[in-house]
XYZ file of C-alpha atoms in Angstrom:
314
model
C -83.988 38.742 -50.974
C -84.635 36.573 -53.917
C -84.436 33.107 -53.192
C -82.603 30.428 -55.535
C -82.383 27.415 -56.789
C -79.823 26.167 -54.056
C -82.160 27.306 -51.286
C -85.271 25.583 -52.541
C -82.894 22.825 -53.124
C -81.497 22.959 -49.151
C -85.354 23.495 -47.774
C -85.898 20.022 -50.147
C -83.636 18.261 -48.456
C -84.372 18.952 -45.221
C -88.694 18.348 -46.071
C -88.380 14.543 -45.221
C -87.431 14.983 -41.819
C -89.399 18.182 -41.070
C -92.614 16.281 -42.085
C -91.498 13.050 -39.877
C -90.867 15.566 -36.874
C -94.391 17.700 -37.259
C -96.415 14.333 -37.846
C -95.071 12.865 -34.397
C -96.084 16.421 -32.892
C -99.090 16.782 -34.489
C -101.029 13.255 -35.283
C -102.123 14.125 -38.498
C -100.437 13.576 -42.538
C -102.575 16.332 -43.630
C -101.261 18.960 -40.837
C -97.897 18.072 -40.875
C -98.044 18.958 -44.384
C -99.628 22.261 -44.300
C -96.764 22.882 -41.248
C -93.970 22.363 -43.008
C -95.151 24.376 -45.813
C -95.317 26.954 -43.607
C -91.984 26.675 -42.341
C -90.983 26.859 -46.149
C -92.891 30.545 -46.651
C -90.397 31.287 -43.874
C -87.714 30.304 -45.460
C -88.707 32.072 -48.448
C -89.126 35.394 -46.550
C -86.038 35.389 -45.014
C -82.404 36.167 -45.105
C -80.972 32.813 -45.772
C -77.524 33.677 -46.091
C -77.622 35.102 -42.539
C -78.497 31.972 -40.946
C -75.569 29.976 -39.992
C -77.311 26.283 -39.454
C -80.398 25.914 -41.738
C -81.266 22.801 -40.258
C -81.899 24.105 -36.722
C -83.465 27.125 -38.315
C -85.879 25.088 -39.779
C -86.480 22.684 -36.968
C -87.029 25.591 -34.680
C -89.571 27.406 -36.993
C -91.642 24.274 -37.463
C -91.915 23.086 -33.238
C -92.857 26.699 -32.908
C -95.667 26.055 -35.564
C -96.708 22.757 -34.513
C -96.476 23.973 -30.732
C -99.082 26.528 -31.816
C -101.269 24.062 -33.707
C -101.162 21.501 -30.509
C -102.755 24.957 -28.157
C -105.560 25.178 -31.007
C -105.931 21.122 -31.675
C -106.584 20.591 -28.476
C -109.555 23.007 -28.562
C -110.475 21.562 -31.361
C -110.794 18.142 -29.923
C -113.092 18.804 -27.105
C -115.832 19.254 -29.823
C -114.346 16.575 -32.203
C -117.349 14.341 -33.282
C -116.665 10.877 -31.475
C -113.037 9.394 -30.776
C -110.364 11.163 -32.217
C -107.314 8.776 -33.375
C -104.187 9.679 -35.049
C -103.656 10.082 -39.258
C -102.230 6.271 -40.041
C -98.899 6.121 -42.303
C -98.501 3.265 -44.151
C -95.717 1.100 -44.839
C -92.710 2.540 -46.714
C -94.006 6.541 -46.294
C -91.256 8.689 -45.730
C -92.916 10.564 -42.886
C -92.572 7.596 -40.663
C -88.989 9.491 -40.445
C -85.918 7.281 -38.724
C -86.500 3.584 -37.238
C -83.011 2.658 -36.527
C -83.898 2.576 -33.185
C -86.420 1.053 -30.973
C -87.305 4.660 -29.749
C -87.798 5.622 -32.972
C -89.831 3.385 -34.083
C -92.060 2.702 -30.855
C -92.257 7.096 -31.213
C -94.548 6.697 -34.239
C -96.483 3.634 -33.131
C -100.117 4.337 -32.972
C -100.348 3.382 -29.092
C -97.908 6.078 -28.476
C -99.376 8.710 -30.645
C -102.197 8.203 -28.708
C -100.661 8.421 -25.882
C -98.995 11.727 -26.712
C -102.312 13.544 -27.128
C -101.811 12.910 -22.730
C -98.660 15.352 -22.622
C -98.553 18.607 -22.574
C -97.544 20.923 -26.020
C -93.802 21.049 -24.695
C -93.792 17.678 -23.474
C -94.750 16.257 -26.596
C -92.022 18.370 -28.463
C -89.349 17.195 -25.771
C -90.300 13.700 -26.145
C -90.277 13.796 -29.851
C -87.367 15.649 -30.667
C -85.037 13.576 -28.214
C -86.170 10.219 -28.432
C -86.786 9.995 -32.166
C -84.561 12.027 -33.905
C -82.083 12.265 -31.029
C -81.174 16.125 -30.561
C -79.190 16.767 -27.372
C -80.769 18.847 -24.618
C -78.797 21.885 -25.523
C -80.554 21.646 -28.720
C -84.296 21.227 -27.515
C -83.458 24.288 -25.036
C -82.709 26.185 -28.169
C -85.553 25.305 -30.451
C -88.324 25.919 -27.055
C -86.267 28.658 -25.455
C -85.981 26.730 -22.135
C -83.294 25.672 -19.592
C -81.399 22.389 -20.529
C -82.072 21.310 -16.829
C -85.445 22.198 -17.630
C -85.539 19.873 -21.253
C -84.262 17.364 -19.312
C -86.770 17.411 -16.549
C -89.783 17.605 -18.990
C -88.480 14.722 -20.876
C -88.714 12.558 -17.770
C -92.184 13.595 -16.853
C -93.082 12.366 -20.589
C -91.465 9.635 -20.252
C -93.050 8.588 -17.166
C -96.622 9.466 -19.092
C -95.562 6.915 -21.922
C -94.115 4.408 -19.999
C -97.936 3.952 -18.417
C -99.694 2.852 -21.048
C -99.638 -0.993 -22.147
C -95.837 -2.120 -23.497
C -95.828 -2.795 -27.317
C -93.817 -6.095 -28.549
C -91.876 -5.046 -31.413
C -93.205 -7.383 -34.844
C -91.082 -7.581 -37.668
C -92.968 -7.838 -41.399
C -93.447 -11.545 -41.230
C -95.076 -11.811 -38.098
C -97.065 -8.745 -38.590
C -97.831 -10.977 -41.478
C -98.759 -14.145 -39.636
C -100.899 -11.937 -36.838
C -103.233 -10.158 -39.117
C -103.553 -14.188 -41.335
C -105.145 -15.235 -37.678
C -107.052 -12.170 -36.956
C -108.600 -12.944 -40.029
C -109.680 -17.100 -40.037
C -110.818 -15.697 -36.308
C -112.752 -12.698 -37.701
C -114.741 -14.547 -40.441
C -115.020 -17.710 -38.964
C -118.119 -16.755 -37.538
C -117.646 -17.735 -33.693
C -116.547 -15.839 -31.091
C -113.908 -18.469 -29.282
C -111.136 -17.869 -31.752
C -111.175 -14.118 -31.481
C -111.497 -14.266 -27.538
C -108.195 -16.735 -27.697
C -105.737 -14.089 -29.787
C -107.160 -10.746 -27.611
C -106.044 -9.648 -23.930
C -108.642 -9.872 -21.333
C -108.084 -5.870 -21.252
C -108.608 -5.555 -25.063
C -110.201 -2.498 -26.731
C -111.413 -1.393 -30.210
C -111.222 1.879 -30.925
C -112.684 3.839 -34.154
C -113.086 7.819 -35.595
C -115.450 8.450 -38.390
C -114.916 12.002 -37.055
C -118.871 12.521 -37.548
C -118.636 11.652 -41.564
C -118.862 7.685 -41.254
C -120.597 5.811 -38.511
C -118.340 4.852 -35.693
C -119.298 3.679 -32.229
C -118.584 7.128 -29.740
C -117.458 4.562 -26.907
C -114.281 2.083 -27.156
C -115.542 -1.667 -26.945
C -114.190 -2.929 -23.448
C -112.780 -6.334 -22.796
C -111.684 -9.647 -24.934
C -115.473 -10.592 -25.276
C -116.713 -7.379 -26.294
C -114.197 -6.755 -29.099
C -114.295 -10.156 -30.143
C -118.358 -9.824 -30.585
C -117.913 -6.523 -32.401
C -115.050 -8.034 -35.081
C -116.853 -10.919 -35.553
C -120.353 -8.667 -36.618
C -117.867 -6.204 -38.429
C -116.622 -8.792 -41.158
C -119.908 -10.401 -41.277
C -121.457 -9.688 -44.573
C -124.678 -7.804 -45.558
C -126.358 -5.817 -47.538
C -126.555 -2.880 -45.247
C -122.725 -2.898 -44.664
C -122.531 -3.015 -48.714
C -124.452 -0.105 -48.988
C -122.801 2.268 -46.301
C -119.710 1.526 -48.145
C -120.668 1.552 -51.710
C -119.326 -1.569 -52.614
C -117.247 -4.829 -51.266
C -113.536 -3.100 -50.458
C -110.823 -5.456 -50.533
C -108.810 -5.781 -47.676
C -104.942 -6.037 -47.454
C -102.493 -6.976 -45.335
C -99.550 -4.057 -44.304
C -97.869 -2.317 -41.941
C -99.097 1.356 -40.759
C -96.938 3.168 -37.736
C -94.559 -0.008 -37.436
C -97.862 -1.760 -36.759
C -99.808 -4.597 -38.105
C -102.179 -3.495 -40.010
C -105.608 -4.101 -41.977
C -106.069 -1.588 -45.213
C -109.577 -1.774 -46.760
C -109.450 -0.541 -50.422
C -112.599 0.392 -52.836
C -112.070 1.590 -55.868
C -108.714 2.162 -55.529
C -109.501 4.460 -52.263
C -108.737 3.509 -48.831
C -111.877 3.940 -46.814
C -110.099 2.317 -43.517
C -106.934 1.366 -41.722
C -107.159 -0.938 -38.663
C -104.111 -1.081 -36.772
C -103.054 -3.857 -34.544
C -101.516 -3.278 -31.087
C -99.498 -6.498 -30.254
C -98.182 -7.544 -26.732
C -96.871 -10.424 -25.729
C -100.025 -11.460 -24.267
C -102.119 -10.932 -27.499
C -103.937 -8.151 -29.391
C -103.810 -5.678 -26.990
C -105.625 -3.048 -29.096
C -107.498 -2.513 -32.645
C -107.406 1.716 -33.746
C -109.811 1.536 -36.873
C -109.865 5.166 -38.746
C -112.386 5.413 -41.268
C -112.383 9.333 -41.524
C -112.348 9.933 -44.967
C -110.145 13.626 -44.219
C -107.666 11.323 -42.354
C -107.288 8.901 -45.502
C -105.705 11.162 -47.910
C -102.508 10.725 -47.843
C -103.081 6.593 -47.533
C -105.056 6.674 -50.458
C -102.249 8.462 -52.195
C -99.745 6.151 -51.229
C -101.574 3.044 -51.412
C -101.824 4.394 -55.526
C -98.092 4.915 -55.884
C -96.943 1.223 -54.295
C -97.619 -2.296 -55.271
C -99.638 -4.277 -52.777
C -100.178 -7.854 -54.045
C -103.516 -9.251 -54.372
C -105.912 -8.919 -51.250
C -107.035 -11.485 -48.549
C -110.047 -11.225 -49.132
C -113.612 -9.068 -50.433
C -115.724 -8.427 -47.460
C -119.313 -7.252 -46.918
């Protein structure tokens, strides 16, 4: 059947949310896209006025995708080129999807996202679908043709997978503010000390250049380590000027909820470093400088204002 205005216009509606649901199960802007325009060819195809709740049509269609694109990532991965980190959203992007709660918005925190690539396809769509966009058990038994006793049980066993990794201390924009100000005096001071002081003992910096810029195959390890690395990161050079192309700028955001570092040339984002915060200290720096995994930043980052940055490096 032909399909009109009104249905494009319901499939519309419902795009925000489908793309904040298939970027929690899948990691990545650029696949979340390409899954939810999938999930529209469905809709085109088929019978729309025989479905009697579009929205848990489309929700099902979509998992189902995404659950399918988790089997294949995951082979994908093995042979990934370094560490593989999530696609960063920044500030204000509507696929960050709901934060009215603290489930919601811990559920697309970097540090969790990472920790979902630990769970299982099924746990990952259990976790997501309940504890950020809060569809009962009945529901998720529907959408992964399961048991309810069984949703439930799989949610626990994610829960228990999340719950191991370090706790995150919820920042609002002013002290995300204030955190990266510090990082930075301690980053380009040019000693060591100050660095060491704002990190955990346990800290770690993490980056994926996915094989197209250079990033360091094994995390750095420990407050010292990281603190070394940072310090020789914002230390300028010609070298560093030439990998690049330039001196970026770098600005001050949010990306996942997170405190966040955006370094801009050209108007193109060539790197996001986000902050994990604890109440103990920076617990955790993800840096992604793949270019494929800066798309949708770089698109943003165009359509916003930013304010000026804090500083040029390199």
């Amino acid at each position: 059947m032909a399909m009109t205005m009104n249905d494009v216009d319901r499939f519309e509606a419902a795009r925000p949310r489908l793309e904040a649901i298939a970027y929690r199960l899948l990691g990545s802007a650029s696949e979340a896209e390409d899954a939810v325009q999938e999930t529209f060819l469905r809709w085109q195809a088929a019978d729309v006025d025989r479905i009697e709740v579009p929205e848990a049509w489309l929700t099902k269609v979509l998992t189902n995708l995404c659950l399918n694109q988790l089997t294949s990532a995951r082979a994908r991965r093995e042979t990934y080129v370094g560490q593989w980190l999530p696609e960063p959203v920044l500030a204000g992007d509507p696929m960050l999807g709901p934060a009215d709660t603290a489930e919601q918005r811990e559920s697309v925190s970097f540090a969790v996202l990472a920790l979902l690539e630990r769970l299982s396809p099924n746990e990952r769509a259990v976790y997501v679908l309940r504890e950020a966009f809060d569809y009962p058990h009945r529901e998720i038994a529907e959408i992964l043709d399961i048991t309810e006793a069984a949703s439930q049980q799989i949610l626990h066993r994610a829960k228990k997978h999340i719950a191991d990794g370090k706790a995150r201390t919820e920042v609002d924009e002013a002290a995300a503010r204030r955190i990266v100000d510090e990082f930075l005096a301690a980053a380009t001071s040019g000693r060591t000390e100050p660095l060491v002081r704002l990190l955990t003992e346990d800290a770690i910096s993490v980056g994926d250049g996915g094989g197209k810029v250079p990033a360091r195959a094994k995390a750095f390890e420990g407050a010292l380590a990281v603190a070394k690395f940072m310090r020789g990161l914002f230390k300028p050079g010609k070298a560093k000027r030439a990998l690049v192309g330039g001196s970026p700028d770098v600005y001050a955001t949010t990306a996942n909820g997170d405190p966040a570092l955006v370094v801009v040339l050209d108007g193109r984002v060539i790197g996001v470093m986000c902050l994990e915060v604890t109440a103990e200290g920076i617990a955790a720096f993800r840096n992604q400088v793949n270019p494929d995994k800066l798309e949708r930043a770089t698109r943003r980052w165009a359509a916003t204002e930013h304010g000026d940055p804090l500083l040029t490096v390199f």
